[in-house]
Structure formats: structure tokens, C-alpha cells
Short mmCIF file of C-alpha atoms and ligand atoms in Angstrom, two decimals:
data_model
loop_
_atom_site.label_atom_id
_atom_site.label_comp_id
_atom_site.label_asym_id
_atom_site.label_seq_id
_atom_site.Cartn_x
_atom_site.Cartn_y
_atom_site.Cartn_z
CA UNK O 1 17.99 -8.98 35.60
CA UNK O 2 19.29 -12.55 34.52
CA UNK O 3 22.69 -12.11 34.45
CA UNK O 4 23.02 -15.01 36.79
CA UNK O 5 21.97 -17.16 33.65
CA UNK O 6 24.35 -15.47 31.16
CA UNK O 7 26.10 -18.53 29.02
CA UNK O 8 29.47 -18.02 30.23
CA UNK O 9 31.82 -18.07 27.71
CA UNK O 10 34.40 -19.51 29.51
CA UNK O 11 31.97 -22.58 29.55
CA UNK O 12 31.95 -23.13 26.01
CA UNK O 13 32.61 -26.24 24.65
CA UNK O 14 34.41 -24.83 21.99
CA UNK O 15 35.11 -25.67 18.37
CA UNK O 16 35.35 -29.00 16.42
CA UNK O 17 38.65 -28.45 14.98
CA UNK O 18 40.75 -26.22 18.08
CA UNK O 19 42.19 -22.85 16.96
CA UNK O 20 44.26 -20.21 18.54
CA UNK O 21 42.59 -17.21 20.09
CA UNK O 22 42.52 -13.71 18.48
CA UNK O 23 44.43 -10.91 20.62
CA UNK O 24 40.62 -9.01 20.83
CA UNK O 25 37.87 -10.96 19.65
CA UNK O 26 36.72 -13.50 21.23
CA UNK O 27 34.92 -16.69 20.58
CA UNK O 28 31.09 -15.63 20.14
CA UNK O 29 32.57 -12.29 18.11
CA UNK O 30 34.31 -14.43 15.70
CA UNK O 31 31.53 -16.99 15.25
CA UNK O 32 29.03 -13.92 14.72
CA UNK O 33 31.72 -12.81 12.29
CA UNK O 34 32.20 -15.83 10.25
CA UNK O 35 28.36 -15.87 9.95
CA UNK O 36 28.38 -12.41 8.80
CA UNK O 37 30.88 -13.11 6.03
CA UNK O 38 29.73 -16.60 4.45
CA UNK O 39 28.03 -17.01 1.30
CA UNK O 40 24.72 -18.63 2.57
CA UNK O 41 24.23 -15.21 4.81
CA UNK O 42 24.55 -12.96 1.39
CA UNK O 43 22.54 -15.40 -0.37
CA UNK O 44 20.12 -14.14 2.37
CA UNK O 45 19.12 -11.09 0.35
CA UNK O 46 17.86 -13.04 -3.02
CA UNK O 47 15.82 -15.48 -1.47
CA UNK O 48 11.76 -14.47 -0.29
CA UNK O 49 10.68 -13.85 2.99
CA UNK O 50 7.00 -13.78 2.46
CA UNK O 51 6.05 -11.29 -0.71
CA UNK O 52 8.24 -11.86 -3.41
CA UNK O 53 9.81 -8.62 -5.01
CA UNK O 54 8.66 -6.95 -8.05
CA UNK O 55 5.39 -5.85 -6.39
CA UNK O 56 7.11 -3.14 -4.40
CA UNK O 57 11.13 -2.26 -3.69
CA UNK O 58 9.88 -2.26 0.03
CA UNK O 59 9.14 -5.99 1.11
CA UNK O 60 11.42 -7.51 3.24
CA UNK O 61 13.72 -9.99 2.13
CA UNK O 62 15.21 -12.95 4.67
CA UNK O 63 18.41 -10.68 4.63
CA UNK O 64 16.57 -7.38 6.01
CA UNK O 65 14.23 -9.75 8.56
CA UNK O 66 17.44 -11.23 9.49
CA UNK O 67 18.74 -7.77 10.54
CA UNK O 68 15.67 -7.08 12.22
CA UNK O 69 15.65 -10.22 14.38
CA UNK O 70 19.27 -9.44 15.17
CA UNK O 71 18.01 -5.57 16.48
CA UNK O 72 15.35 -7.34 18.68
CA UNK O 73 17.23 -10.23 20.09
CA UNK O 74 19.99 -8.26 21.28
CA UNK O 75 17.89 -5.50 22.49
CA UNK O 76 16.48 -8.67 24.49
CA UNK O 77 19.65 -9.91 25.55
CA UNK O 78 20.98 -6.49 26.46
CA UNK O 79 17.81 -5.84 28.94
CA UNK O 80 18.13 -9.15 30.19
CA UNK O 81 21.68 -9.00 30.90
CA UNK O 82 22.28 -12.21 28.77
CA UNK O 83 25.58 -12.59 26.34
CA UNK O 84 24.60 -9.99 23.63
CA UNK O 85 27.29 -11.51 21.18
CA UNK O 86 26.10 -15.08 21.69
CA UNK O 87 22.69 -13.88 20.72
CA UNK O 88 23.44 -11.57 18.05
CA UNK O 89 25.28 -14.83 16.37
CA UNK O 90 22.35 -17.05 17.12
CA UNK O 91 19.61 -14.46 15.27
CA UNK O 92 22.05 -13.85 12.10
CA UNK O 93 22.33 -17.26 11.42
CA UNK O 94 18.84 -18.32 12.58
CA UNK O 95 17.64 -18.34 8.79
CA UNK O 96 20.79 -19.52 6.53
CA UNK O 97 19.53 -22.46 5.97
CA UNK O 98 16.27 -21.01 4.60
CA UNK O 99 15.67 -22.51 1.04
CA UNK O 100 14.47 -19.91 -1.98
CA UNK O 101 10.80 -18.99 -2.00
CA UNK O 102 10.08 -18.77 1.39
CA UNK O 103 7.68 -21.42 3.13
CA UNK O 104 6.49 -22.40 0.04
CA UNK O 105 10.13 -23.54 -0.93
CA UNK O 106 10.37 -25.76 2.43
CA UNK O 107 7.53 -27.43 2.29
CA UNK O 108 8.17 -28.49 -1.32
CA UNK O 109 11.61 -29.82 -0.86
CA UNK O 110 10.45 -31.49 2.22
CA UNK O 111 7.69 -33.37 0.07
CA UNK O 112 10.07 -34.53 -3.00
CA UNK O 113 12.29 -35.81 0.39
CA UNK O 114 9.69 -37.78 1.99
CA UNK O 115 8.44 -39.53 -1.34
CA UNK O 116 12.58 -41.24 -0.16
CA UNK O 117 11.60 -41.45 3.34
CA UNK O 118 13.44 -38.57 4.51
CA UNK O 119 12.53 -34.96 5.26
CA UNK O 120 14.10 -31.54 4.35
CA UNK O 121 14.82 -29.01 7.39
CA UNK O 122 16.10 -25.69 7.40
CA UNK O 123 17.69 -25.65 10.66
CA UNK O 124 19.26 -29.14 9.62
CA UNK O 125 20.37 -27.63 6.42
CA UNK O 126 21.93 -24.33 8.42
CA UNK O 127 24.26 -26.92 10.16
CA UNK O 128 25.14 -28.31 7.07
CA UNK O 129 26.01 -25.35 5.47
CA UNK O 130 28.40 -23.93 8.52
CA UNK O 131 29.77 -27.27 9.04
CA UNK O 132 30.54 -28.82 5.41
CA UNK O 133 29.36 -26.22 2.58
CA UNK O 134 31.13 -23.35 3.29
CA UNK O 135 34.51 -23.29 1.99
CA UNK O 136 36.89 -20.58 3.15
CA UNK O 137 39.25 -22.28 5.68
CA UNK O 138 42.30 -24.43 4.64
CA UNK O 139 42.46 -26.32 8.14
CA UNK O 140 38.72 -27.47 8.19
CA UNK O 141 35.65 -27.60 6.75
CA UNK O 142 32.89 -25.31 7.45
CA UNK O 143 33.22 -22.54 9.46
CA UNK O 144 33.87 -24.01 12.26
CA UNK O 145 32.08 -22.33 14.88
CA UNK O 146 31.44 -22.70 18.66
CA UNK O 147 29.42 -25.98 19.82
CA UNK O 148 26.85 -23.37 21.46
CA UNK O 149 26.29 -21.16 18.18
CA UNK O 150 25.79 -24.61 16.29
CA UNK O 151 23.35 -26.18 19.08
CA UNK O 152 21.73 -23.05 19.13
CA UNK O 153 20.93 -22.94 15.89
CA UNK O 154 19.40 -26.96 15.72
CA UNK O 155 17.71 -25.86 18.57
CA UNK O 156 16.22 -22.10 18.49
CA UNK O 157 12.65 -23.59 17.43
CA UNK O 158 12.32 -26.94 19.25
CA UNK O 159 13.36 -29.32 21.60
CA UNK O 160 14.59 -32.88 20.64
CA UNK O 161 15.14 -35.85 23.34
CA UNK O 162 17.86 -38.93 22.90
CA UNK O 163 17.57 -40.79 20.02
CA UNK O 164 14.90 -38.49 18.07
CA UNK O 165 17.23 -37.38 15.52
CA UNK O 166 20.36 -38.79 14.76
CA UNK O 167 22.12 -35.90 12.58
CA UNK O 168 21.93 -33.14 16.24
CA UNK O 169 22.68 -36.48 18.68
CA UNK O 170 25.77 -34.62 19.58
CA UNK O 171 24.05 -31.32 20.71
CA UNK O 172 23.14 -32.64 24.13
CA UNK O 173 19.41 -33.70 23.36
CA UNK O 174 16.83 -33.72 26.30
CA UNK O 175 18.86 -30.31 27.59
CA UNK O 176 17.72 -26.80 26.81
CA UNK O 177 19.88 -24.86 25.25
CA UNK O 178 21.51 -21.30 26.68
CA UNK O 179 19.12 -18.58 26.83
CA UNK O 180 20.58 -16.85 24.58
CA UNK O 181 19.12 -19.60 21.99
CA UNK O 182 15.91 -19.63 23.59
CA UNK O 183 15.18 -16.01 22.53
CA UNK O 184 15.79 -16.04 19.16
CA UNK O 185 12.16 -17.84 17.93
CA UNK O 186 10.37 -15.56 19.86
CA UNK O 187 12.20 -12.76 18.29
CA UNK O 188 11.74 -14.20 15.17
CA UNK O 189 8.05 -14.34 15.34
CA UNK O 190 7.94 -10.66 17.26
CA UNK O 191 9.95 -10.04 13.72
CA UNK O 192 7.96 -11.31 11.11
CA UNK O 193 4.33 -10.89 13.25
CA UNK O 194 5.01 -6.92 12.97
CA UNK O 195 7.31 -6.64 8.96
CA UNK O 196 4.65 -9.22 7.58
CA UNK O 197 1.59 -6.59 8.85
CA UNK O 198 3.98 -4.16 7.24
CA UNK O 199 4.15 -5.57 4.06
CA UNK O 200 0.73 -6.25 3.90
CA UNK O 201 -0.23 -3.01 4.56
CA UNK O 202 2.09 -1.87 1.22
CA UNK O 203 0.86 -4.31 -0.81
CA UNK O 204 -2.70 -3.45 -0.12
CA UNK O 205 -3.90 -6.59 1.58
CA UNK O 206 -4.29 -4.82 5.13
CA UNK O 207 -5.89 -1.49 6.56
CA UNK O 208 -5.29 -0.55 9.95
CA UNK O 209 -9.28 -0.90 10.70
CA UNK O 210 -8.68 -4.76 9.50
CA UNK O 211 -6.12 -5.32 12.14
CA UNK O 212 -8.05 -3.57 14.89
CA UNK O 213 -11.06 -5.52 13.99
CA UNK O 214 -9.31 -8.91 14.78
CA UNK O 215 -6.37 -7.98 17.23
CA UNK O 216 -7.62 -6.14 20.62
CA UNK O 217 -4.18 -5.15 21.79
CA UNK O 218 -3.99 -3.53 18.25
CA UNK O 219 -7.13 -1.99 18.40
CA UNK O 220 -6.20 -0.49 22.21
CA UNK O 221 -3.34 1.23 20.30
CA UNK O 222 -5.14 2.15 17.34
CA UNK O 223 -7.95 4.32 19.27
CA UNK O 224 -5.24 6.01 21.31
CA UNK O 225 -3.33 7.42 18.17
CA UNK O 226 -6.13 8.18 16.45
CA UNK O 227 -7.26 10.42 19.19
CA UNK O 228 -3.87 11.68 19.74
CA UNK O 229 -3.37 12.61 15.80
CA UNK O 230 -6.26 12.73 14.18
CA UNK O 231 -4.56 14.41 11.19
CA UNK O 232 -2.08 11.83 10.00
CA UNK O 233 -2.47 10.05 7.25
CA UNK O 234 -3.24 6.58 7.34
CA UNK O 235 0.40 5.17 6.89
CA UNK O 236 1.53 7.48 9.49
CA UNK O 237 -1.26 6.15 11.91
CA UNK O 238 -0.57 2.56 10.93
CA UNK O 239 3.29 3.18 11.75
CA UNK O 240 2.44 5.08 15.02
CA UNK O 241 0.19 1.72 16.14
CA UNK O 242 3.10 -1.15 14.64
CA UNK O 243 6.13 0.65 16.37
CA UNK O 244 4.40 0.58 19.90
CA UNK O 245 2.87 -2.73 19.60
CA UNK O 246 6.47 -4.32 18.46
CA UNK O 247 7.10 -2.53 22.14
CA UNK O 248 4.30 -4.12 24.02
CA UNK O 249 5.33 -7.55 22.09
CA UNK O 250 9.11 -6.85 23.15
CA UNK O 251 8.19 -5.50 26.52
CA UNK O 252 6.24 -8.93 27.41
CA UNK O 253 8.68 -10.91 26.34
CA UNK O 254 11.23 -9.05 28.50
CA UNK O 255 8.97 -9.26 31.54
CA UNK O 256 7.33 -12.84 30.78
CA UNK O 257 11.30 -14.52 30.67
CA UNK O 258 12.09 -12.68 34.01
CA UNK O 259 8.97 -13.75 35.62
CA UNK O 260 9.33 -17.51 34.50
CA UNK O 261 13.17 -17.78 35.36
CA UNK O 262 12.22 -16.15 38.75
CA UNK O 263 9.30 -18.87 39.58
CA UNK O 264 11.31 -21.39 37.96
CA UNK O 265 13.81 -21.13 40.90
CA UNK O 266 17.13 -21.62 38.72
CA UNK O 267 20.51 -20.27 39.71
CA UNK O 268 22.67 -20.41 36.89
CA UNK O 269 23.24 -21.19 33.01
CA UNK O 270 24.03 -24.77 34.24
CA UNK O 271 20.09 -25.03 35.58
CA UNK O 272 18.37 -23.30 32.56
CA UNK O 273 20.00 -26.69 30.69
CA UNK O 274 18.62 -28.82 33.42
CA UNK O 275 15.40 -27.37 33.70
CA UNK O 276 12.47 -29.17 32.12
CA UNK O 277 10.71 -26.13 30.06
CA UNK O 278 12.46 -23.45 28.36
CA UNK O 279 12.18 -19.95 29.91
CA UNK O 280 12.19 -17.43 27.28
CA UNK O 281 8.47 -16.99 27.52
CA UNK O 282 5.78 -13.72 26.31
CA UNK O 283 3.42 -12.74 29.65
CA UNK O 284 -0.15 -14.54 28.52
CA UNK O 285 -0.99 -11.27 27.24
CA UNK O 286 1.59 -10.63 25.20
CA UNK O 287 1.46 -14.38 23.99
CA UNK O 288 -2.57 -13.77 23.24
CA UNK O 289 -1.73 -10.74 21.21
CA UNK O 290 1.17 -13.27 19.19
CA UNK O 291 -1.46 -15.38 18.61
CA UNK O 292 -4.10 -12.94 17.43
CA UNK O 293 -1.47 -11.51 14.99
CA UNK O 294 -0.67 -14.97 13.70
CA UNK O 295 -3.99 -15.43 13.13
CA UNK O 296 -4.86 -12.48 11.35
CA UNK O 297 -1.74 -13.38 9.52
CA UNK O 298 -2.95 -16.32 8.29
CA UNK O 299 -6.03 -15.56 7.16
CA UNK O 300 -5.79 -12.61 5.71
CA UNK O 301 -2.11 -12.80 4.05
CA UNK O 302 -0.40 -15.97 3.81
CA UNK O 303 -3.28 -17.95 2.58
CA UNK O 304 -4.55 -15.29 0.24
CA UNK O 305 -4.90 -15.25 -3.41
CA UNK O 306 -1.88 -12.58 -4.61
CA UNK O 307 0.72 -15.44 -2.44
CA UNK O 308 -1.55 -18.58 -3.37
CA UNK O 309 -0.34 -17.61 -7.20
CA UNK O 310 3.32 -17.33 -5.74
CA UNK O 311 3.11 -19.87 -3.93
CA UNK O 312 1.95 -22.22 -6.56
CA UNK O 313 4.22 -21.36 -9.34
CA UNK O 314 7.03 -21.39 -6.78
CA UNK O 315 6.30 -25.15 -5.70
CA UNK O 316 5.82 -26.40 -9.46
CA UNK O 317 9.63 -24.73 -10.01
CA UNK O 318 11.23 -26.51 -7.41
CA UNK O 319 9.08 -29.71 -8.11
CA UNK O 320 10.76 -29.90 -11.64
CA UNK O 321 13.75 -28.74 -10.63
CA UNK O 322 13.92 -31.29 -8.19
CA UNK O 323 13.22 -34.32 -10.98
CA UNK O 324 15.14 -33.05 -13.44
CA UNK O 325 18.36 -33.91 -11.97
CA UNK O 326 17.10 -36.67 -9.97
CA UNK O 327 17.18 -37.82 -13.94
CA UNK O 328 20.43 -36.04 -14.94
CA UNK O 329 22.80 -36.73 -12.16
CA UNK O 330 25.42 -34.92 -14.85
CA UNK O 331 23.84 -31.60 -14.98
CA UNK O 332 24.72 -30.83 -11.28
CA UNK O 333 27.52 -28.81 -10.71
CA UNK O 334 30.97 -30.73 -10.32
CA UNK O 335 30.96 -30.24 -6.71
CA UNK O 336 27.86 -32.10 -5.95
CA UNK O 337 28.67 -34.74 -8.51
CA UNK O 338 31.33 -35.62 -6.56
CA UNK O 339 28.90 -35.42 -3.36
CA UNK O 340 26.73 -38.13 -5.25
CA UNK O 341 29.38 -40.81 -5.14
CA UNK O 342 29.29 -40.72 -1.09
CA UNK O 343 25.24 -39.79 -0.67
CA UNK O 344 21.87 -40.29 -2.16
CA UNK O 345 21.04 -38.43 -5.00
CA UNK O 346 17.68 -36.99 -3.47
CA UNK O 347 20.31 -35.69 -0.60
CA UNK O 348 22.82 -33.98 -3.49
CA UNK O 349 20.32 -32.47 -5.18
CA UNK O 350 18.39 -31.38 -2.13
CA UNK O 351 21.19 -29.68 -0.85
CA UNK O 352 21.79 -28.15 -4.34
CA UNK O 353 18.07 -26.52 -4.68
CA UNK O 354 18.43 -25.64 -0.64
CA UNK O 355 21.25 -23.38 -1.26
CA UNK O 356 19.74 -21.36 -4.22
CA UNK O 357 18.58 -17.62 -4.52
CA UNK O 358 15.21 -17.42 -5.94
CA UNK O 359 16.24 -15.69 -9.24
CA UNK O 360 19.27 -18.41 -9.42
CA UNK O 361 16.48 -21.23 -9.01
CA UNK O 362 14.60 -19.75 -11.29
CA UNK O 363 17.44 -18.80 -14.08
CA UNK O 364 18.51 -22.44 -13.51
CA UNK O 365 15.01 -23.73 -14.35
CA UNK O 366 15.13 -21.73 -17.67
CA UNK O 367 18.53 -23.18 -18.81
CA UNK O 368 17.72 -26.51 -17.59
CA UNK O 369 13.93 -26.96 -18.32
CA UNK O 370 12.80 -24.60 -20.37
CA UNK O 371 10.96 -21.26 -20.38
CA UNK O 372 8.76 -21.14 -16.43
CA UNK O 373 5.03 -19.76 -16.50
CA UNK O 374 5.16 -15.78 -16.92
CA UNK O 375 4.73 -14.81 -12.99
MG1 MG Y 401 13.13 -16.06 10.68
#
């Protein structure tokens, strides 16, 4: 397959602050490990993917989407005959930097930063967090991992050239990064696309007939099963059709980044840096039947009433939060007190909210604030 443009290890650029090797890990395994064992990757389970919990025990959390990407990345990487490890890494740490309350959460921390000019990332805040905020190593801060696993991680959504973005200025901008990094948004969104149809399906905002009515390649599978077992229940059907269409999604991703790095003409993991466009690529139909999904997504889920509610109430929390110790500097926790004499305040207490749990943000609010709106 691609083994040609396997990120060789030997290649790595290794870490900011040298360390000896271990007698049988080596360096991806360790940085995968260190992920595995922080705080922000347990903090993983309290904080929203897309339906908050309480509704049903079932929902995915970003901890159990996490795992999830992790299964189909390195199923990806395995076929491909890319560095497993390196991947595996990449798509466990691909969300730590994921405030609480999902999207919601992002996109109000990123508007309390930009009333100061500034903006509020999560893959900017992931680098944070495994280069200062994590605090288990004497020698350094951080955890100290490889340059790749870090560069992935800026990187797994989105290209940046020289001089866009100060902060990632040292991750080689205007180069790709590994393909190993290049995988892990697609996975992502093979991820979510299929666990967010789940969920909806539990919490009653999806039928199978709704998804076949808006998604061809669904509907395709969804007239072969029910021909094939026309006595299964409707849930069985529904998980007949979503386990071969996250095939078809994986299967066209497998086939669309072999085709591309076979027209693209590049020899080695050397080139796929070089090369102008990344390479991890869905075949157009596979890619049509992302988009489909997305847009059923959309319109039938994410902007619907039960998350609008959420999604409200979840805003107005961090909102206040966010104010009320813009005001009282002396309420933050010692730690990022002492942060506020070297940085902005909006920056402390950004950082602060960022790293919360969505019951923590909300137990917070209560001590802080006051009683929030009965959700
Ligand atoms: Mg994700």
C-alpha cells in the first residue's frame, strides 16, 4: 500500500527537552502513552460530545468518540501500511483540548476572546495543555512529546502558511504534515458522521426512513437489509445499515488516499511534506455521501430544538462564567493567579474555563454565581 510514505521514526525530530530511550517502547508508544495517562484525556469523559447526558446513559461522550476515532484511524493506518502508533497518538489526543459543552462551548469562549482581539482554539489549547498544563514531570513542563505528535495535532484539521499564526510558527508552516496526521480529521468526521446518527436515532430525533430520504448511499443500504431481514426490528435494521455504511465511508477513504498518493507521484514521507495538497482524501463518492450525512446532520440534529435549549443555556454559563472572574481576578484558583501576573487575564481565565468538565463548569457556576436555570 503506502508504506513508502510511512513517517519514519527514525526521522523524528524528537522532543523539546531530550530524554533517554526506554529498553522497549519507543518514541510514538510513549507519546501515545503519556496522552493516555494525562488529566485533560480523563477529563475527556465529563465534557459533551454532542447530546448532553441525562437524556439517555448511551450518548457518546468526547472520551468514547475519542476511542472510536482511535479504532478507525488505526484500522486506516494499518491498511495503509502507515505508522499505526504515530496515528493512534495523533486520534487520542485529537480532542484534549476540547472545551466543556461541546461546539457550543467553543464558539462561546472564542466570542468573549475576540471582544480582546484574540480567538479561542481547541487545537491551540491541546498544545497548551501537553506543553505547559500538564504537570507530572520534574525535568520539564508538559508532557513533552515528539515534535510530530505536537505538529500533528496543530495541524490534523488545517493547513497554516509562514507567518499566519505565530503560536505553531515552529511546526514547519506551508508543509503538510505526516500522513499519519492527515487521517485523523477524516476519521474524525467518519466518527462523529456515523455515533451522531446513532445518538439521534436514541434520542428520537432520527428514523432510518429520515436518513434514507436525504442520504442515497444510505438509502442503497437501507433497501438491501430490509429485503434481506425483513423481520428485525427497527434498531436492528438501523444498526445493520450504520455498521456497513461506516465500511463504505472507511473503505473510500482507504481507496481515495491510495489513489491520490498514486497520481500524486510522491516517493516518500519527505514528498507528502513537500507536496502542495494533502493526500488523505474520501473517493468523490464516499466524500458525497460525507457531505450528505453532514447535511442531514445539520438540519435535522445539531440545529434542532432539544440541542438549541442546550446549547443556549450552555453559552449563557460560560458567558458568566467568563465575566465573573474577568471581575474577580482572586477567585481563580492559585495556579492561574499566578499565570495572571505573566498574561492577560482574558488568556488566564480562558484557559481556566477551557480545561473544565461540564458538571465542574457548571458546579463552579453555582458556587461562584449563583443557582443556573433548571436544564
Ligand atoms: Mg473529534
Amino acid at each position: 500500500m503506502l508504506a513508502r510514505l510511512r513517517f519514519p521514526l527514525e526521522s523524528s525530530r524528537g522532543r523539546s527537552y531530550p530524554e533517554p530511550e526506554h529498553p522497549y517502547r519507543n518514541a510514538f508508544q510513549r507519546d501515545r502513552d503519556r496522552v493516555i495517562h494525562s488529566r485533560a484525556f480523563r477529563r475527556l469523559e465529563a465534557k459533551t460530545q454532542v447530546f448532553a447526558p441525562g437524556l439517555s446513559d448511551h450518548f457518546r461522550n468526547r472520551l468514547t468518540h475519542t476511542i472510536e476515532v482511535a479504532q478507525i484511524a488505526r484500522t486506516l493506518a494499518g491498511v495503509l501500511e502507515l505508522d499505526e502508533v504515530l496515528t493512534e497518538a495523533l486520534a487520542l489526543a485529537h480532542d484534549i483540548g476540547h472545551p466543556p459543552f461541546a461546539h457550543a462551548g467553543e464558539e462561546e469562549l472564542n466570542r468573549q476572546m475576540a471582544r480582546f482581539g484574540e480567538r479561542f482554539e481547541h487545537n491551540l489549547h491541546a498544545l497548551r495543555i501537553v506543553e505547559s498544563f500538564e504537570q507530572r514531570y520534574a525535568r520539564f513542563p508538559g508532557l513533552n512529546l515528539t515534535f510530530e505528535v505536537r505538529e500533528g495535532m496543530v495541524k490534523h484539521s488545517r493547513d497554516f502558511g509562514p507567518g499566519e499564526q505565530p503560536e505553531v510558527e515552529r511546526f514547519l508552516p506551508g508543509l503538510r504534515p505526516p500522513l499519519e496526521a492527515q487521517l485523523i480529521d477524516l476519521a474524525d468526521e467518519v466518527a462523529y458522521n456515523s455515533a451522531d446518527l446513532d445518538d439521534a436515532f436514541s434520542a428520537g430525533l432520527a428514523t432510518g426512513d429520515d436518513v434514507a430520504a436525504c442520504v442515497p448511499q444510505y438509502r442503497a443500504i437501507h433497501e438491501t437489509i430490509e429485503n434481506q431481514f425483513p423481520g428485525a426490528t427497527a434498531r436492528e435494521r438501523f444498526h445493520e445499515v450504520l455498521r456497513r455504511l461506516i465500511d463504505v465511508l472507511v473503505s473510500g477513504l482507504i481507496e481515495g488516499t491510495a489513489g491520490r498518493a498514486r497520481e500524486a507521484g510522491v516517493a516518500n514521507a519527505e514528498e507528502v511534506r513537500l507536496f502542495p495538497g494533502r493526500l488523505a482524501a474520501f473517493t468523490p463518492e464516499a466524500a458525497e455521501t460525507s457531505r450528505a450525512l453532514k447535511s442531514f446532520l445539520y438540519r435535522n440534529v445539531y440545529s434542532s430544538a432539544a440541542l438549541g435549549e442546550d446549547r443556549n443555556q450552555s453559552m449563557a454559563l460560560i458567558g458568566g462564567l467568563f465575566q465573573f472572574f474577568l471581575d474577580r481576578p482572586d477567585c481563580l484558583p492559585p495556579q492561574y493567579r499566578e499565570q495572571a501576573l505573566a498574561e492577560p487575564a482574558h488568556r488566564v481565565v480562558c484557559d481556566y474555563i477551557a480545561g473544565m468538565t461540564d458538571g465542574f463548569l457548571r458546579r463552579t457556576y453555582e458556587q461562584m454565581i449563583g443557582p443556573a436555570a433548571a436544564r
